[in-house]
Coordinates of C-alpha atoms and ligand atoms in Angstrom, one line a residue:
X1 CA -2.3 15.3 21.3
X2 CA -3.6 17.9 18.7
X3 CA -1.1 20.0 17.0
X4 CA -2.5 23.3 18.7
X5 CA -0.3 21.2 21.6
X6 CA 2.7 21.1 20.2
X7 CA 5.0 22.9 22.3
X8 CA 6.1 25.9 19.9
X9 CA 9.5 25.8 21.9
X10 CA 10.5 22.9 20.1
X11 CA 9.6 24.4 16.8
X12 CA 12.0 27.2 17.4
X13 CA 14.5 24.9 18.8
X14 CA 18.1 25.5 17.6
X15 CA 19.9 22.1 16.7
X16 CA 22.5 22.5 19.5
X17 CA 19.8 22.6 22.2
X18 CA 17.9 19.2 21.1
X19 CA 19.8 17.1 23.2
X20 CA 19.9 18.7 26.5
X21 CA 16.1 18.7 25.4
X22 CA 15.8 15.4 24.8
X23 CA 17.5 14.9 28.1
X24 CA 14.2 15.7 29.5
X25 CA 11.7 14.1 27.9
X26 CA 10.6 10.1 29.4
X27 CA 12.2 7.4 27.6
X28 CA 12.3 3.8 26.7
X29 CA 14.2 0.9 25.2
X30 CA 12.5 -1.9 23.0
X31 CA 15.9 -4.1 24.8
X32 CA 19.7 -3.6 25.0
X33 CA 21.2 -3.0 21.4
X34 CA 17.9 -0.8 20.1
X35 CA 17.6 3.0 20.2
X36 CA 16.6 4.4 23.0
X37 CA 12.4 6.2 22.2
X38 CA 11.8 9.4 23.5
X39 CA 8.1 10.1 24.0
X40 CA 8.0 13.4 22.5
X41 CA 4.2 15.3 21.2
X42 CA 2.3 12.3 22.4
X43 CA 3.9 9.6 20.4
X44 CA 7.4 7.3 20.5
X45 CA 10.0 9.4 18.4
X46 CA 13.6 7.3 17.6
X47 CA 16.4 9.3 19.1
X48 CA 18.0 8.7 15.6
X49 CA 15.1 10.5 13.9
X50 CA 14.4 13.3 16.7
X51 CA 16.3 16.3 15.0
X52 CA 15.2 15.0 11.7
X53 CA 11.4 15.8 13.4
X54 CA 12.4 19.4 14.8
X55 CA 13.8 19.8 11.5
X56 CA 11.1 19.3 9.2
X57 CA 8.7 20.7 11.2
X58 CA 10.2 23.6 11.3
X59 CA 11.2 24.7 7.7
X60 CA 9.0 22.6 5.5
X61 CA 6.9 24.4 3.6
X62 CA 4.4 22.1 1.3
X63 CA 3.1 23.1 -2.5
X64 CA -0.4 22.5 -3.2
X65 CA 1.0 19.7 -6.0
X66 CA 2.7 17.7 -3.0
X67 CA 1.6 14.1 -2.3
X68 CA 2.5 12.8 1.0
X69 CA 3.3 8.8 1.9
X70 CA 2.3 8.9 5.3
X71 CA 2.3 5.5 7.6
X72 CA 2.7 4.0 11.1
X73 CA 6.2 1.7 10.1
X74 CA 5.5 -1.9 8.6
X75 CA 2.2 -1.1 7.0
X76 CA 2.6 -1.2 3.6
X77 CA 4.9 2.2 3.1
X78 CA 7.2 0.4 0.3
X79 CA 4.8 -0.6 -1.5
X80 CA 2.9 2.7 -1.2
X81 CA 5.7 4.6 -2.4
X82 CA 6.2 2.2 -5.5
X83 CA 2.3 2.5 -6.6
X84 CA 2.4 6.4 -6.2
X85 CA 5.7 7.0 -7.9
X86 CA 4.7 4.4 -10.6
X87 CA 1.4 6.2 -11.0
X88 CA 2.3 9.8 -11.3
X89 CA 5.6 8.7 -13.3
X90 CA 3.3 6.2 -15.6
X91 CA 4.0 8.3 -18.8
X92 CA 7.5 10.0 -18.3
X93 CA 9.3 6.3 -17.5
X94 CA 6.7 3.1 -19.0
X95 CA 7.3 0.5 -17.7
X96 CA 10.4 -1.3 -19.3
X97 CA 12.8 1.4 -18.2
X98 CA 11.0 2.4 -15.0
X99 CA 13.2 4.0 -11.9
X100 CA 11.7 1.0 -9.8
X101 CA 13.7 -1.3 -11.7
X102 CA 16.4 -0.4 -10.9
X103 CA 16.1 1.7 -7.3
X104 CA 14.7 0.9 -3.9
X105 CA 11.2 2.7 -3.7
X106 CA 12.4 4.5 -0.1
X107 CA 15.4 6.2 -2.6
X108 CA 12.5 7.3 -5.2
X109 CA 10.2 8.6 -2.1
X110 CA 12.7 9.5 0.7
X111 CA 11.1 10.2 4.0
X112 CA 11.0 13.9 5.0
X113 CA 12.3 13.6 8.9
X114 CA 14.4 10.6 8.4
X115 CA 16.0 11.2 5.3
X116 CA 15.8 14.3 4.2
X117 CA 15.5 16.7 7.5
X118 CA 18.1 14.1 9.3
X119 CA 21.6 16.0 8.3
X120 CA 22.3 19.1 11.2
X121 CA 24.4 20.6 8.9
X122 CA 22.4 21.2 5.7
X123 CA 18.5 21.8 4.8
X124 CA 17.7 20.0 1.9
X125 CA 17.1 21.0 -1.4
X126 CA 13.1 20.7 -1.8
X127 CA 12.5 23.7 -4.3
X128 CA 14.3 22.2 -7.1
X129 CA 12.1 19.0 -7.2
X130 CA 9.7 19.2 -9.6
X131 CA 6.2 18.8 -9.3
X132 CA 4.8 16.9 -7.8
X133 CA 6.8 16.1 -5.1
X134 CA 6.4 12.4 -4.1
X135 CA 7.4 12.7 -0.4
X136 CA 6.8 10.2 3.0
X137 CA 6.6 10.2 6.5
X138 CA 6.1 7.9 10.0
X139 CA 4.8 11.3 12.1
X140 CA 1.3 10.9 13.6
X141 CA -1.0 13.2 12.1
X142 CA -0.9 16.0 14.9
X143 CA 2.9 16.5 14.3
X144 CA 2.5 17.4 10.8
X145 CA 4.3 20.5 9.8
X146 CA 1.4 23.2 9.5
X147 CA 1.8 23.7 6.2
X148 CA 1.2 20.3 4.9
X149 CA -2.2 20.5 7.1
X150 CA -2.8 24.2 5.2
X151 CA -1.7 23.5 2.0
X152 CA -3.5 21.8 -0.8
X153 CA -1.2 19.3 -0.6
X154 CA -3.1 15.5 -0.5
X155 CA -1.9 12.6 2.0
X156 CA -2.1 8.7 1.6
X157 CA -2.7 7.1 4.6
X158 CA -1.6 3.1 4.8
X159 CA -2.4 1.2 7.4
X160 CA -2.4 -2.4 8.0
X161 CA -3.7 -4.5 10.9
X162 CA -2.1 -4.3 13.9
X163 CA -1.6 -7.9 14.4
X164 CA 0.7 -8.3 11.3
X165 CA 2.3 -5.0 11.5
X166 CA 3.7 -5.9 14.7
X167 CA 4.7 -9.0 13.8
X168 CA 6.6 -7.1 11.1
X169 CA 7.9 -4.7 12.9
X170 CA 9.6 -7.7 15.5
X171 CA 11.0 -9.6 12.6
X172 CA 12.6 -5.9 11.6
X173 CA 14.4 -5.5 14.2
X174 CA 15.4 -9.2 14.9
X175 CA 17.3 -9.4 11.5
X176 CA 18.8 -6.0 12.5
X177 CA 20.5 -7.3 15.8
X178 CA 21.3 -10.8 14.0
X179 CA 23.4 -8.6 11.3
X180 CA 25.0 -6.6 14.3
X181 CA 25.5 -9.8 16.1
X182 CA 23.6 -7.9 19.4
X183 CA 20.8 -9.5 21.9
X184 CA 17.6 -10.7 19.9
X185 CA 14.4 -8.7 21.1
X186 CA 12.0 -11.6 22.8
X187 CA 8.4 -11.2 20.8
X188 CA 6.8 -11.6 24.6
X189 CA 9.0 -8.5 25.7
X190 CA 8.3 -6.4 21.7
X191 CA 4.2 -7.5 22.5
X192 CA 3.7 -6.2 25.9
X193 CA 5.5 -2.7 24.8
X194 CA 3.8 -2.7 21.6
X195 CA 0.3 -2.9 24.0
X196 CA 1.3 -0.5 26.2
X197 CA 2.0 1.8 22.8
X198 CA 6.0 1.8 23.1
X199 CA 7.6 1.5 19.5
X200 CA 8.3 3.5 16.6
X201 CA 6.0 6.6 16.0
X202 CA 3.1 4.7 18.4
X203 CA 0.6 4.0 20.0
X204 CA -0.7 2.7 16.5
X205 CA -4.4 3.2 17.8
X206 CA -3.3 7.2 18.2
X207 CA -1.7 6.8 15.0
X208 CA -4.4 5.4 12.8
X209 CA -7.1 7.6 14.6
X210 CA -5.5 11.0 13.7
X211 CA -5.4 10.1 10.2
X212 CA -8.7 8.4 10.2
X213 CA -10.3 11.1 11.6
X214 CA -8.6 13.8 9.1
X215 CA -9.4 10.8 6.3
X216 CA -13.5 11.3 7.4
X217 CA -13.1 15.4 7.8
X218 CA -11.5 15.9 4.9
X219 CA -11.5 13.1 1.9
X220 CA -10.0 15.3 -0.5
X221 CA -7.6 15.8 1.4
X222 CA -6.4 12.5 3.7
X223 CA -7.2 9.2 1.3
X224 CA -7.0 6.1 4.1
X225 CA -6.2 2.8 2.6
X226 CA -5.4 -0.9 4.1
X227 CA -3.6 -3.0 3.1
X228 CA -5.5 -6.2 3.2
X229 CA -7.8 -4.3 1.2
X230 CA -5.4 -3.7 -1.3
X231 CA -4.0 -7.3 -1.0
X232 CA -7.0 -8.6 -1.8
X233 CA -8.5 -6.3 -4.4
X234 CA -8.3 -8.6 -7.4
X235 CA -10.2 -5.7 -9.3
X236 CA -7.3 -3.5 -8.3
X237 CA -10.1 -1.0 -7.5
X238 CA -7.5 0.5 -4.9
X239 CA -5.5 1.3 -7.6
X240 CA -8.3 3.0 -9.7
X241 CA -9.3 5.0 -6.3
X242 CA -5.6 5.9 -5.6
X243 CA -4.7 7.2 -8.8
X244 CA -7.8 9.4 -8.6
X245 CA -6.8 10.6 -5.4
X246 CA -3.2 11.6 -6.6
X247 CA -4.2 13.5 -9.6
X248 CA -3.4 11.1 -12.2
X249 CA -6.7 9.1 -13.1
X250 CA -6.2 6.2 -15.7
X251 CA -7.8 6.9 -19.0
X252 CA -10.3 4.5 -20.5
X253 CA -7.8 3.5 -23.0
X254 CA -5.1 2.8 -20.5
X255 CA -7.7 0.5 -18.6
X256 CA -8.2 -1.0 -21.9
X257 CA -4.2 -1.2 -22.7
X258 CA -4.0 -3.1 -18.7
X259 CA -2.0 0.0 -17.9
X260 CA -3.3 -0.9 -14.3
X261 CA -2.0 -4.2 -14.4
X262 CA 1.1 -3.6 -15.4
X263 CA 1.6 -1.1 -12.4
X264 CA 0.2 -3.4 -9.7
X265 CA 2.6 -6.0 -11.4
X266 CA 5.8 -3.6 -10.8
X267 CA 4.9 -2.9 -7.7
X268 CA 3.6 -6.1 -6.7
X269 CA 6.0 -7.8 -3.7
X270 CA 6.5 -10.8 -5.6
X271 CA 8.6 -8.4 -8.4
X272 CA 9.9 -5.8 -5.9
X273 CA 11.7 -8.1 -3.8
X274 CA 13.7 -10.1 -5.8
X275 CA 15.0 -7.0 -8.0
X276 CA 18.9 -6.2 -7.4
X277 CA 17.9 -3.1 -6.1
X278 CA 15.9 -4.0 -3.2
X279 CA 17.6 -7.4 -2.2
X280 CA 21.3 -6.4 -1.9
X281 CA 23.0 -3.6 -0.1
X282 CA 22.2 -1.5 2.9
X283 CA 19.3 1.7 3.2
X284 CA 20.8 5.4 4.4
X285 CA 19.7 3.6 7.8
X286 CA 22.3 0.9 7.8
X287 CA 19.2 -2.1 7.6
X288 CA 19.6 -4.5 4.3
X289 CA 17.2 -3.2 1.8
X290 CA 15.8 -6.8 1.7
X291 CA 14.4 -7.1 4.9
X292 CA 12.2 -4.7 3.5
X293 CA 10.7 -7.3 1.4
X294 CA 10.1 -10.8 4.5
X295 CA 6.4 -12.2 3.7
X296 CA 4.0 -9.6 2.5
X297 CA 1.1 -11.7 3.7
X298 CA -2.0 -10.9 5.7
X299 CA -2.6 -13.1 8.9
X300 CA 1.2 -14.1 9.1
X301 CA 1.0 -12.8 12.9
X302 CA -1.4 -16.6 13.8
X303 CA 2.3 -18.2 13.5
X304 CA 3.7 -16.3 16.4
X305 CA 1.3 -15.0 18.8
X306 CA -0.2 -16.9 21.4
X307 CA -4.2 -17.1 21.4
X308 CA -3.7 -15.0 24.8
X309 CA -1.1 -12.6 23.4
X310 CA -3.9 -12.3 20.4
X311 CA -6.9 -12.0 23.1
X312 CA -5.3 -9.2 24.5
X313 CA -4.4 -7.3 21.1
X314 CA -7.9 -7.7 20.4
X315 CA -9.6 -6.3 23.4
X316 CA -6.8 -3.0 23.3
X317 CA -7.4 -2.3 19.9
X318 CA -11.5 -3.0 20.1
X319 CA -11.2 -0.4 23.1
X320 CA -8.6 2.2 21.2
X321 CA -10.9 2.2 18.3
X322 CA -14.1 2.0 19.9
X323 CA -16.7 4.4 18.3
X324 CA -14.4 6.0 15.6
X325 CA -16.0 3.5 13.1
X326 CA -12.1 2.4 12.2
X327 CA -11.9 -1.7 12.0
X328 CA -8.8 -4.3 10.8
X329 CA -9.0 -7.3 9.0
X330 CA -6.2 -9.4 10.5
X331 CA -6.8 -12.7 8.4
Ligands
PAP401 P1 8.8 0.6 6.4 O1 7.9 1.3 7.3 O2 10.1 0.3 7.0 O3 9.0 1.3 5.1 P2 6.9 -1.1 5.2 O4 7.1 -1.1 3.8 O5 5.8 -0.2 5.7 O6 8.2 -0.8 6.0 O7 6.5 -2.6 5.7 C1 7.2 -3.7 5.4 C2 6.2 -4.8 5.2 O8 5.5 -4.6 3.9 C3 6.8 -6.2 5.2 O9 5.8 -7.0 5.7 P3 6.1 -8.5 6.3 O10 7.2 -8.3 7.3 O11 4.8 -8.9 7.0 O12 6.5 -9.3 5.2 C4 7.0 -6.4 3.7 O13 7.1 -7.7 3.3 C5 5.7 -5.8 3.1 N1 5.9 -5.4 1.7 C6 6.9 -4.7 1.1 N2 6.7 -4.5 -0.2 C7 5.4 -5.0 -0.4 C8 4.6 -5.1 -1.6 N3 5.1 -4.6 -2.8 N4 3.4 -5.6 -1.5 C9 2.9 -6.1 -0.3 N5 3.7 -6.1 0.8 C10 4.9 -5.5 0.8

């Protein structure tokens, strides 16, 4: 759905009428024990996040100096957050007394609809942040706020193949209900919604493609990375083109000094997740920061879907992304 399609009603929706709203719009359930997903501007919003989606679309208003996190869920938006922060932070922090020593990256980049929009009772405090803002979000492309679309404000896209980000996504919420003791989500049951485009912020293919497409419109504007290409960028040439992107190029004496290194070391999984900050204690959520941090490989979906669950992935996403020129490497 293009934003032109968002129904301006629910732009100027006062919080007291969302949820006689939401009332009306079709809904689903991953299984017993999840939130209920409300399919809302042609994607699969969390009843959790909904008012935290009216919100910021609503009041947002983007600088040109904002950079945007942007990501379907379990692609690669901790890690993301971490390389952007560490980039544009590079020279206030180094790298001994860095902010991601010490603090989970989603505290460093919150998410705009479901973090800093989610309160009903307060707006946040945006205009006090100082530039640039490092901010994130799961909304597809078309629900963007209007301003971030008008502004000079620049997105990252991450995106990882769907194969592993699904796997990712199942593993999420099985350590959820095995912390809340509630019925375990069967991967058959997770697959065939996932194909049919029911989960978080889905379908992925609608997901990816709006971002693609606004990647291949505008370059200066969307940057589209994957994450196996990052994973396997020895060169870290990602991190040369991201930093770029973001304003903040490296210098040729930083690329001598392994300045570059020494960020994809921070921000590297193997050092993010067994920091205090990131393997104890709970996210604003109520999920344990670690299960941020399971695997972080590419290709760990072969040990839990069936060649004909992985047949059928294939031919969906070969169809979904047929002609846009957008292709995964899931091994
Ligand atoms: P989110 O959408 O809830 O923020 P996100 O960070 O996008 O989650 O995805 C989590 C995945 O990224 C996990 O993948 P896995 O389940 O296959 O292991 C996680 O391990 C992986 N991940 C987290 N941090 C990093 C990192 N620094 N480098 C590579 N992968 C990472």
């Amino acid at each position: 759905m293009e934003q032109k399609d968002v129904p301006r009603s629910c732009i100027s929706m006062e919080a007291d009428q969302e949820d006689e709203f939401l009332q009306t719009l079709p809904r689903e359930r991953i299984w017993e024990g999840t939130p209920y997903l409300y399919h809302f501007q042609g994607f699969w919003c969390p009843s959790w996040a909904f008012h935290g989606v009216i919100s910021f679309q609503k009041h947002f208003q983007a600088r040109d100096t904002d950079l945007i996190i942007a990501s379907v869920p379990k692609s690669g938006t901790t890690w993301s957050k971490a390389l952007a922060f560490a980039i544009v932070n590079r020279n206030r922090y180094g790298f001994t007394a860095n902010p991601l020593l010490t603090a989970n990256p989603h505290d460093l980049v919150p998410f705009l609809e479901m973090d800093l929009y989610l309160d009903k009772n307060n707006l946040p405090n945006l205009e006090d942040r100082s530039d640039p803002r490092i901010l994130a979000t799961h909304l597809p492309y078309a629900s963007l706020p209007v301003s971030i679309k008008d502004s000079g404000c620049r997105i990252v896209y991450v995106s990882r193949n769907p194969f592993d980000q699904l796997i990712s996504h199942w593993h999420f919420l099985l350590k959820r209900s095995q912390e809340e003791a509630g019925p375990l989500v069967p991967l058959e049951h997770f697959f065939d919604m996932y194909c049919k485009g029911v989960h978080s912020n889905g379908p992925f293919w609608d997901h990816a493609l709006g971002y693609w497409n606004a990647s291949l419109e505008n370059p200066n504007k969307v940057l589209f990375l994957k994450y196996e290409d990052m994973k396997e960028d020895v060169n870290l040439g990602y991190l040369k083109k991201l930093a770029v992107f973001l304003g903040f190029p490296f210098s040729a004496d930083e690329e001598r000094d392994g300045v570059i290194e020494q960020i994809s070391r921070l921000c590297s999984f193997e050092n993010l997740k067994v920091l205090q900050a990131n393997n104890t204690g709970k996210m604003k959520g109520g999920f344990q920061k670690s299960s941020l941090f399971r695997k972080g490989e590419v290709g760990d979906w072969v040990n839990y879907l069936t060649p004909s669950m992985a047949e059928r992935l294939k031919n969906q996403v070969e169809e979904k992304l047929a002609g846009s020129g957008l292709t995964f490497k899931a091994s």
